[in-house]
Amino acid sequence: MFKTHFGETLTVVLAIVMGIIMSLASIIVEHLDFNFSNVFKIWSMITMVILLVSIAIPYSEWSEKLMALFHLRKGSISYTLADNILPSLILNTCNTAIVSAANIFYNEAIPAEIQMEKWTQGFVHQWPVMFVISYFAAFAAVAAGKRVARRYCG
């Protein structure tokens, strides 16, 4: 993922933009109080997860190989739409698992004996909704990342 400063810049901007979009969506979907504390808490977790997963998992390379397997022409609409599925799948799964866990396992109002059940229910409820949101949000985030990277990295 981080073979050049361009890739690093793109990923950092992507993480920040995705964090903003996903945190706002999560607050709306879960009917949480819309305040700075909730937005910042969720945004910071999502941004950190995206950055760490982007360092650890070469999902872009995997997606390129998958697109080649299906003989999709780079630059075509079908390639662009399909190329976003695997990264969204990986990032959304990690985000949903970790952010849900942080909100449930560190919540003193939820008794320890039912936290795993609540986490599982929350994951199953949130994952499909957040996948759709993250899939479409990724197009805007990648475009913003490329724009910033082109401007500052050449």
mmCIF file of C-alpha atoms in Angstrom:
data_model
loop_
_atom_site.group_PDB
_atom_site.id
_atom_site.type_symbol
_atom_site.label_atom_id
_atom_site.label_comp_id
_atom_site.label_asym_id
_atom_site.label_seq_id
_atom_site.Cartn_x
_atom_site.Cartn_y
_atom_site.Cartn_z
ATOM 1 C CA MET A 1 0.000 0.000 0.000
ATOM 2 C CA PHE A 2 2.703 2.498 0.986
ATOM 3 C CA LYS A 3 5.164 2.123 -1.889
ATOM 4 C CA THR A 4 5.386 5.874 -2.436
ATOM 5 C CA HIS A 5 4.529 9.122 -0.712
ATOM 6 C CA PHE A 6 1.628 9.323 -3.153
ATOM 7 C CA GLY A 7 0.179 6.089 -1.727
ATOM 8 C CA GLU A 8 0.759 7.221 1.846
ATOM 9 C CA THR A 9 -0.921 10.559 1.228
ATOM 10 C CA LEU A 10 -3.843 8.974 -0.588
ATOM 11 C CA THR A 11 -4.390 6.478 2.260
ATOM 12 C CA VAL A 12 -4.217 9.109 5.002
ATOM 13 C CA VAL A 13 -6.740 11.338 3.219
ATOM 14 C CA LEU A 14 -8.918 8.299 2.472
ATOM 15 C CA ALA A 15 -8.878 7.331 6.163
ATOM 16 C CA ILE A 16 -9.787 10.839 7.305
ATOM 17 C CA VAL A 17 -12.618 11.259 4.783
ATOM 18 C CA MET A 18 -13.957 7.734 5.344
ATOM 19 C CA GLY A 19 -13.786 8.327 9.090
ATOM 20 C CA ILE A 20 -15.910 11.458 8.789
ATOM 21 C CA ILE A 21 -18.511 9.889 6.498
ATOM 22 C CA MET A 22 -18.708 6.609 8.420
ATOM 23 C CA SER A 23 -18.896 8.270 11.843
ATOM 24 C CA LEU A 24 -21.742 10.531 10.742
ATOM 25 C CA ALA A 25 -23.535 7.577 9.132
ATOM 26 C CA SER A 26 -23.073 5.470 12.253
ATOM 27 C CA ILE A 27 -24.516 8.201 14.456
ATOM 28 C CA ILE A 28 -27.534 8.533 12.163
ATOM 29 C CA VAL A 29 -28.088 4.767 11.756
ATOM 30 C CA GLU A 30 -27.785 4.066 15.487
ATOM 31 C CA HIS A 31 -29.777 7.167 16.523
ATOM 32 C CA LEU A 32 -26.931 8.378 18.754
ATOM 33 C CA ASP A 33 -26.714 11.896 20.104
ATOM 34 C CA PHE A 34 -25.169 14.146 17.480
ATOM 35 C CA ASN A 35 -22.418 15.917 19.379
ATOM 36 C CA PHE A 36 -18.708 16.552 19.037
ATOM 37 C CA SER A 37 -17.817 13.830 21.524
ATOM 38 C CA ASN A 38 -19.623 11.057 19.627
ATOM 39 C CA VAL A 39 -18.437 12.231 16.212
ATOM 40 C CA PHE A 40 -14.817 12.528 17.361
ATOM 41 C CA LYS A 41 -14.799 9.208 19.222
ATOM 42 C CA ILE A 42 -16.188 7.237 16.287
ATOM 43 C CA TRP A 43 -14.215 9.195 13.662
ATOM 44 C CA SER A 44 -10.917 8.639 15.460
ATOM 45 C CA MET A 45 -11.521 4.899 15.847
ATOM 46 C CA ILE A 46 -12.531 4.452 12.204
ATOM 47 C CA THR A 47 -9.604 6.534 10.943
ATOM 48 C CA MET A 48 -7.133 4.558 13.070
ATOM 49 C CA VAL A 49 -8.566 1.208 11.961
ATOM 50 C CA ILE A 50 -8.380 2.187 8.282
ATOM 51 C CA LEU A 51 -4.769 3.339 8.641
ATOM 52 C CA LEU A 52 -3.670 0.209 10.520
ATOM 53 C CA VAL A 53 -5.515 -2.181 8.210
ATOM 54 C CA SER A 54 -4.062 -0.355 5.186
ATOM 55 C CA ILE A 55 -0.570 -0.945 6.543
ATOM 56 C CA ALA A 56 -1.171 -4.602 7.408
ATOM 57 C CA ILE A 57 -3.357 -5.883 4.553
ATOM 58 C CA PRO A 58 -2.515 -5.307 0.867
ATOM 59 C CA TYR A 59 -6.178 -5.118 -0.131
ATOM 60 C CA SER A 60 -5.520 -2.871 -3.152
ATOM 61 C CA GLU A 61 -3.108 -5.389 -4.650
ATOM 62 C CA TRP A 62 -5.525 -8.239 -3.915
ATOM 63 C CA SER A 63 -8.317 -6.321 -5.590
ATOM 64 C CA GLU A 64 -6.179 -5.668 -8.693
ATOM 65 C CA LYS A 65 -5.411 -9.394 -8.953
ATOM 66 C CA LEU A 66 -9.094 -10.208 -8.565
ATOM 67 C CA MET A 67 -10.010 -7.754 -11.325
ATOM 68 C CA ALA A 68 -7.388 -9.360 -13.609
ATOM 69 C CA LEU A 69 -8.873 -12.772 -12.828
ATOM 70 C CA PHE A 70 -12.233 -11.521 -14.110
ATOM 71 C CA HIS A 71 -10.551 -9.893 -17.146
ATOM 72 C CA LEU A 72 -11.954 -6.460 -16.344
ATOM 73 C CA ARG A 73 -10.278 -3.625 -18.248
ATOM 74 C CA LYS A 74 -8.664 -1.060 -15.971
ATOM 75 C CA GLY A 75 -10.432 2.276 -16.290
ATOM 76 C CA SER A 76 -13.760 0.779 -17.356
ATOM 77 C CA ILE A 77 -16.894 1.407 -15.320
ATOM 78 C CA SER A 78 -17.232 -2.279 -14.467
ATOM 79 C CA TYR A 79 -13.610 -2.351 -13.243
ATOM 80 C CA THR A 80 -14.100 0.753 -11.107
ATOM 81 C CA LEU A 81 -17.302 -0.549 -9.534
ATOM 82 C CA ALA A 82 -15.935 -4.052 -8.894
ATOM 83 C CA ASP A 83 -12.490 -2.882 -7.757
ATOM 84 C CA ASN A 84 -14.034 -1.145 -4.754
ATOM 85 C CA ILE A 85 -15.801 -4.250 -3.398
ATOM 86 C CA LEU A 86 -12.865 -6.086 -1.789
ATOM 87 C CA PRO A 87 -11.315 -3.040 -0.069
ATOM 88 C CA SER A 88 -14.751 -1.999 1.225
ATOM 89 C CA LEU A 89 -15.409 -5.538 2.417
ATOM 90 C CA ILE A 90 -12.124 -5.721 4.330
ATOM 91 C CA LEU A 91 -12.183 -2.195 5.774
ATOM 92 C CA ASN A 92 -15.863 -2.343 6.714
ATOM 93 C CA THR A 93 -15.501 -5.718 8.439
ATOM 94 C CA CYS A 94 -12.532 -4.501 10.483
ATOM 95 C CA ASN A 95 -14.224 -1.200 11.315
ATOM 96 C CA THR A 96 -17.519 -2.780 12.315
ATOM 97 C CA ALA A 97 -15.816 -5.398 14.477
ATOM 98 C CA ILE A 98 -13.443 -3.021 16.265
ATOM 99 C CA VAL A 99 -15.653 0.053 16.670
ATOM 100 C CA SER A 100 -18.592 -2.056 17.881
ATOM 101 C CA ALA A 101 -16.302 -3.896 20.298
ATOM 102 C CA ALA A 102 -14.869 -0.665 21.689
ATOM 103 C CA ASN A 103 -18.348 0.766 22.224
ATOM 104 C CA ILE A 104 -19.731 -2.381 23.866
ATOM 105 C CA PHE A 105 -16.835 -3.962 25.761
ATOM 106 C CA TYR A 106 -15.892 -0.681 27.439
ATOM 107 C CA ASN A 107 -19.465 0.245 28.310
ATOM 108 C CA GLU A 108 -20.097 -0.212 32.031
ATOM 109 C CA ALA A 109 -23.857 -0.009 31.443
ATOM 110 C CA ILE A 110 -23.749 -3.359 29.607
ATOM 111 C CA PRO A 111 -23.170 -6.294 31.998
ATOM 112 C CA ALA A 112 -20.068 -8.325 31.111
ATOM 113 C CA GLU A 113 -22.028 -11.559 30.747
ATOM 114 C CA ILE A 114 -24.092 -10.195 27.825
ATOM 115 C CA GLN A 115 -21.455 -8.044 26.117
ATOM 116 C CA MET A 116 -20.475 -10.734 23.592
ATOM 117 C CA GLU A 117 -24.130 -11.279 22.666
ATOM 118 C CA LYS A 118 -24.657 -7.520 22.263
ATOM 119 C CA TRP A 119 -21.490 -7.221 20.198
ATOM 120 C CA THR A 120 -22.601 -10.045 17.884
ATOM 121 C CA GLN A 121 -26.064 -8.515 17.497
ATOM 122 C CA GLY A 122 -24.560 -5.092 16.840
ATOM 123 C CA PHE A 123 -22.116 -6.484 14.284
ATOM 124 C CA VAL A 124 -24.844 -8.355 12.393
ATOM 125 C CA HIS A 125 -27.095 -5.275 12.457
ATOM 126 C CA GLN A 126 -24.438 -2.712 11.511
ATOM 127 C CA TRP A 127 -22.296 -4.591 8.990
ATOM 128 C CA PRO A 128 -24.617 -4.620 5.937
ATOM 129 C CA VAL A 129 -25.714 -1.012 6.379
ATOM 130 C CA MET A 130 -22.198 0.260 6.915
ATOM 131 C CA PHE A 131 -20.876 -1.837 4.005
ATOM 132 C CA VAL A 132 -23.213 -0.100 1.569
ATOM 133 C CA ILE A 133 -22.316 3.305 3.011
ATOM 134 C CA SER A 134 -18.573 2.572 2.995
ATOM 135 C CA TYR A 135 -18.709 1.218 -0.568
ATOM 136 C CA PHE A 136 -20.183 4.441 -1.939
ATOM 137 C CA ALA A 137 -18.225 6.727 0.405
ATOM 138 C CA ALA A 138 -14.974 5.147 -0.763
ATOM 139 C CA PHE A 139 -15.408 6.660 -4.228
ATOM 140 C CA ALA A 140 -15.453 10.177 -2.747
ATOM 141 C CA ALA A 141 -12.645 9.369 -0.307
ATOM 142 C CA VAL A 142 -10.363 7.926 -2.994
ATOM 143 C CA ALA A 143 -11.054 10.891 -5.290
ATOM 144 C CA ALA A 144 -10.186 13.311 -2.463
ATOM 145 C CA GLY A 145 -7.063 11.297 -1.629
ATOM 146 C CA LYS A 146 -5.877 11.283 -5.240
ATOM 147 C CA ARG A 147 -6.509 14.999 -5.582
ATOM 148 C CA VAL A 148 -4.485 15.826 -2.456
ATOM 149 C CA ALA A 149 -1.722 13.355 -3.374
ATOM 150 C CA ARG A 150 -1.411 14.781 -6.901
ATOM 151 C CA ARG A 151 -1.191 18.283 -5.532
ATOM 152 C CA TYR A 152 1.464 17.577 -2.907
ATOM 153 C CA CYS A 153 3.307 14.538 -4.259
ATOM 154 C CA GLY A 154 3.280 15.247 -7.959
#
